[in-house]
Amino acid sequence: ESEERFRLAADAAGLGIWDYDAVRDEREWSERLREILGLPQDEPTLLDTAVQCVRVEDRSRFLSSLKAIKKGDIERFAATFRITRADDGRERWIAWNAWRTHKTDRHSPRIIMTARDVTEEKTAEQRIRWSASHDALTRLVNRAQFHETLDQAVCTARDSTHAVGVLSLDLDHFKQVNDTLGHDVGDALLKMIADRLRQVARTRHT
């Protein structure tokens, strides 16, 4: 009855359930978990099937967490990993919570994992972080982020043999453009300059 109440609560919260019996090496996936991963309801509950949904960049970290909790090195973990849905190929952010539970004794562990799609939350968080460090018009890093990046570069250079280069550019007659042609044209000019800078800058440049 307790497990059934838990499953009902999980369904209501939109949580997918991964129930693993370590003794019999058997796992059960809830319908919601299959929906999250984009797997059909009749898909066999193989570990590799789920692991293949996890993005390559996150896969080793995901497997390490599973291995640690299976061995008993940790009793629980909570982490967020990216997946690629099996049916439509969309990338999603999934928050996983896992813990060991012992139904009868410590030698008969079960591992329960819940999965929740947090893509919208993650995307909103990334937008907020991006807005705090970028100029909305040019989409280049803003003054605060530039100074922070420069400080980090100087510190790194101080501890190594590398050097830091700073290029200063001036846009001639910009006030005259704004005064004679209007601020909309001035904004368009700034965006054009920003696009040109992006085209010539390398990925390690700010």
Short mmCIF file of C-alpha atoms in Angstrom, two decimals:
data_model
loop_
_atom_site.label_atom_id
_atom_site.label_comp_id
_atom_site.label_asym_id
_atom_site.label_seq_id
_atom_site.Cartn_x
_atom_site.Cartn_y
_atom_site.Cartn_z
CA GLU A 1 0.00 0.00 0.00
CA SER A 2 2.86 2.35 0.84
CA GLU A 3 4.53 1.67 -2.53
CA GLU A 4 1.24 2.21 -4.34
CA ARG A 5 0.76 5.57 -2.61
CA PHE A 6 4.30 6.52 -3.63
CA ARG A 7 3.63 5.60 -7.26
CA LEU A 8 0.38 7.55 -7.32
CA ALA A 9 2.13 10.60 -5.84
CA ALA A 10 4.95 10.24 -8.36
CA ASP A 11 2.49 10.08 -11.26
CA ALA A 12 0.72 13.17 -9.97
CA ALA A 13 4.06 15.02 -9.80
CA GLY A 14 5.03 13.93 -13.31
CA LEU A 15 7.88 11.75 -12.06
CA GLY A 16 9.10 8.74 -13.97
CA ILE A 17 10.06 5.76 -11.78
CA TRP A 18 13.00 3.40 -12.23
CA ASP A 19 12.77 0.53 -9.72
CA TYR A 20 15.84 -1.72 -9.67
CA ASP A 21 16.15 -4.99 -7.72
CA ALA A 22 19.91 -5.49 -7.28
CA VAL A 23 19.56 -9.11 -6.12
CA ARG A 24 17.60 -10.35 -9.14
CA ASP A 25 19.17 -7.75 -11.45
CA GLU A 26 15.67 -6.75 -12.60
CA ARG A 27 14.32 -3.29 -13.25
CA GLU A 28 10.88 -1.85 -13.79
CA TRP A 29 10.13 1.41 -15.59
CA SER A 30 6.94 3.34 -15.15
CA GLU A 31 4.94 4.52 -18.15
CA ARG A 32 5.91 8.09 -17.35
CA LEU A 33 9.64 7.23 -17.44
CA ARG A 34 9.21 5.68 -20.88
CA GLU A 35 7.41 8.84 -22.02
CA ILE A 36 10.26 11.01 -20.70
CA LEU A 37 12.88 8.93 -22.54
CA GLY A 38 10.71 8.66 -25.66
CA LEU A 39 10.60 4.87 -25.48
CA PRO A 40 7.60 2.69 -26.44
CA GLN A 41 5.75 0.99 -23.61
CA ASP A 42 6.84 -2.47 -24.78
CA GLU A 43 10.55 -1.57 -24.88
CA PRO A 44 12.57 -4.08 -22.78
CA THR A 45 13.90 -2.59 -19.55
CA LEU A 46 17.58 -2.92 -20.47
CA LEU A 47 20.13 -0.63 -18.83
CA ASP A 48 21.86 0.03 -22.13
CA THR A 49 18.58 1.21 -23.66
CA ALA A 50 18.25 3.97 -21.08
CA VAL A 51 21.97 4.81 -21.11
CA GLN A 52 21.89 5.32 -24.88
CA CYS A 53 19.32 8.09 -24.34
CA VAL A 54 21.76 10.00 -22.12
CA ARG A 55 23.87 12.49 -24.03
CA VAL A 56 27.43 11.32 -24.73
CA GLU A 57 28.84 14.29 -22.79
CA ASP A 58 26.92 13.25 -19.65
CA ARG A 59 27.00 9.47 -20.07
CA SER A 60 30.14 8.64 -18.06
CA ARG A 61 28.96 10.80 -15.14
CA PHE A 62 25.54 9.13 -15.28
CA LEU A 63 27.07 5.63 -15.28
CA SER A 64 29.47 6.54 -12.46
CA SER A 65 26.55 7.66 -10.29
CA LEU A 66 24.65 4.43 -11.02
CA LYS A 67 27.71 2.30 -10.27
CA ALA A 68 28.41 4.09 -6.98
CA ILE A 69 24.89 3.66 -5.66
CA LYS A 70 24.69 0.05 -6.86
CA LYS A 71 27.94 -0.83 -5.04
CA GLY A 72 26.76 0.95 -1.92
CA ASP A 73 29.49 3.59 -2.01
CA ILE A 74 26.72 6.17 -1.70
CA GLU A 75 23.16 5.85 -0.41
CA ARG A 76 21.63 8.45 -2.70
CA PHE A 77 22.40 10.95 -5.42
CA ALA A 78 20.64 13.83 -7.13
CA ALA A 79 21.90 15.14 -10.46
CA THR A 80 20.71 16.56 -13.77
CA PHE A 81 21.69 14.96 -17.07
CA ARG A 82 20.82 15.72 -20.66
CA ILE A 83 19.08 13.11 -22.77
CA THR A 84 18.15 12.76 -26.41
CA ARG A 85 14.65 11.35 -26.67
CA ALA A 86 14.59 8.06 -28.55
CA ASP A 87 11.48 8.83 -30.61
CA ASP A 88 11.89 12.43 -31.81
CA GLY A 89 15.58 13.18 -31.06
CA ARG A 90 14.81 16.23 -28.92
CA GLU A 91 17.33 17.17 -26.25
CA ARG A 92 15.86 17.43 -22.76
CA TRP A 93 17.23 18.12 -19.27
CA ILE A 94 16.25 15.41 -16.76
CA ALA A 95 16.65 15.69 -12.98
CA TRP A 96 17.35 12.29 -11.42
CA ASN A 97 17.01 11.39 -7.77
CA ALA A 98 18.11 7.94 -6.66
CA TRP A 99 18.39 6.16 -3.33
CA ARG A 100 18.97 2.69 -1.93
CA THR A 101 16.22 1.02 0.04
CA HIS A 102 16.33 -2.28 1.90
CA LYS A 103 13.08 -4.18 1.91
CA THR A 104 14.16 -6.97 4.29
CA ASP A 105 17.85 -6.69 5.09
CA ARG A 106 20.94 -4.79 3.97
CA HIS A 107 21.90 -7.62 1.63
CA SER A 108 18.72 -7.26 -0.45
CA PRO A 109 18.87 -3.67 -1.70
CA ARG A 110 16.58 -2.02 -4.17
CA ILE A 111 17.41 1.19 -5.96
CA ILE A 112 14.63 3.63 -6.68
CA MET A 113 15.16 6.47 -9.13
CA THR A 114 12.81 9.25 -10.09
CA ALA A 115 13.17 11.27 -13.27
CA ARG A 116 11.62 14.68 -13.93
CA ASP A 117 11.83 16.74 -17.11
CA VAL A 118 13.21 20.14 -16.05
CA THR A 119 13.98 21.48 -19.53
CA GLU A 120 11.76 24.54 -19.21
CA GLU A 121 13.25 25.42 -15.83
CA LYS A 122 16.78 24.91 -17.11
CA THR A 123 16.11 26.97 -20.24
CA ALA A 124 14.66 29.82 -18.18
CA GLU A 125 17.67 29.66 -15.85
CA GLN A 126 20.05 29.81 -18.83
CA ARG A 127 18.17 32.78 -20.28
CA ILE A 128 18.45 34.66 -16.99
CA ARG A 129 22.16 33.86 -16.72
CA TRP A 130 22.73 34.88 -20.34
CA SER A 131 20.82 38.15 -19.90
CA ALA A 132 22.92 39.03 -16.86
CA SER A 133 26.17 38.69 -18.82
CA HIS A 134 25.26 39.87 -22.35
CA ASP A 135 24.11 43.02 -24.11
CA ALA A 136 20.59 42.53 -25.48
CA LEU A 137 21.20 44.63 -28.61
CA THR A 138 24.53 43.27 -29.88
CA ARG A 139 24.35 39.90 -28.08
CA LEU A 140 28.00 40.36 -27.11
CA VAL A 141 29.19 40.02 -23.53
CA ASN A 142 28.46 43.14 -21.50
CA ARG A 143 30.91 45.33 -19.60
CA ALA A 144 30.64 43.36 -16.32
CA GLN A 145 31.24 40.01 -18.01
CA PHE A 146 34.11 41.47 -20.05
CA HIS A 147 35.88 42.69 -16.91
CA GLU A 148 35.32 39.36 -15.17
CA THR A 149 36.71 37.44 -18.16
CA LEU A 150 39.68 39.81 -18.41
CA ASP A 151 40.48 39.42 -14.70
CA GLN A 152 40.41 35.63 -15.05
CA ALA A 153 42.64 35.78 -18.14
CA VAL A 154 45.17 38.02 -16.38
CA CYS A 155 45.26 35.69 -13.35
CA THR A 156 45.76 32.66 -15.60
CA ALA A 157 48.52 34.43 -17.52
CA ARG A 158 50.23 35.47 -14.30
CA ASP A 159 50.49 31.81 -13.24
CA SER A 160 51.76 30.63 -16.63
CA THR A 161 53.87 31.72 -19.56
CA HIS A 162 50.88 32.89 -21.58
CA ALA A 163 50.09 36.49 -22.42
CA VAL A 164 46.80 38.38 -22.63
CA GLY A 165 45.93 40.61 -25.57
CA VAL A 166 43.36 43.41 -25.46
CA LEU A 167 42.23 45.10 -28.66
CA SER A 168 40.50 48.46 -28.37
CA LEU A 169 38.30 49.62 -31.26
CA ASP A 170 36.66 52.99 -31.70
CA LEU A 171 33.62 53.63 -33.88
CA ASP A 172 34.12 57.01 -35.52
CA HIS A 173 31.26 59.52 -35.81
CA PHE A 174 28.76 57.25 -34.04
CA LYS A 175 27.06 60.18 -32.29
CA GLN A 176 26.66 61.85 -35.68
CA VAL A 177 24.96 58.73 -37.06
CA ASN A 178 22.51 58.72 -34.15
CA ASP A 179 21.84 62.48 -34.42
CA THR A 180 21.31 62.58 -38.20
CA LEU A 181 19.85 59.17 -39.04
CA GLY A 182 18.20 58.23 -35.76
CA HIS A 183 18.78 55.72 -33.00
CA ASP A 184 17.26 52.82 -34.98
CA VAL A 185 20.00 53.23 -37.60
CA GLY A 186 22.58 53.58 -34.83
CA ASP A 187 21.35 50.31 -33.28
CA ALA A 188 21.51 48.60 -36.69
CA LEU A 189 25.09 49.81 -37.10
CA LEU A 190 26.09 48.43 -33.69
CA LYS A 191 24.53 45.05 -34.52
CA MET A 192 26.34 44.97 -37.87
CA ILE A 193 29.68 45.70 -36.18
CA ALA A 194 28.97 42.99 -33.57
CA ASP A 195 28.21 40.45 -36.33
CA ARG A 196 31.51 41.31 -38.06
CA LEU A 197 33.42 40.90 -34.80
CA ARG A 198 31.84 37.48 -34.27
CA GLN A 199 32.88 36.42 -37.77
CA VAL A 200 36.57 37.16 -37.17
CA ALA A 201 36.84 36.18 -33.50
CA ARG A 202 37.82 32.68 -32.47
CA THR A 203 35.91 30.66 -29.89
CA ARG A 204 38.48 31.41 -27.15
CA HIS A 205 38.13 35.15 -27.74
CA THR A 206 35.76 37.43 -25.88
#
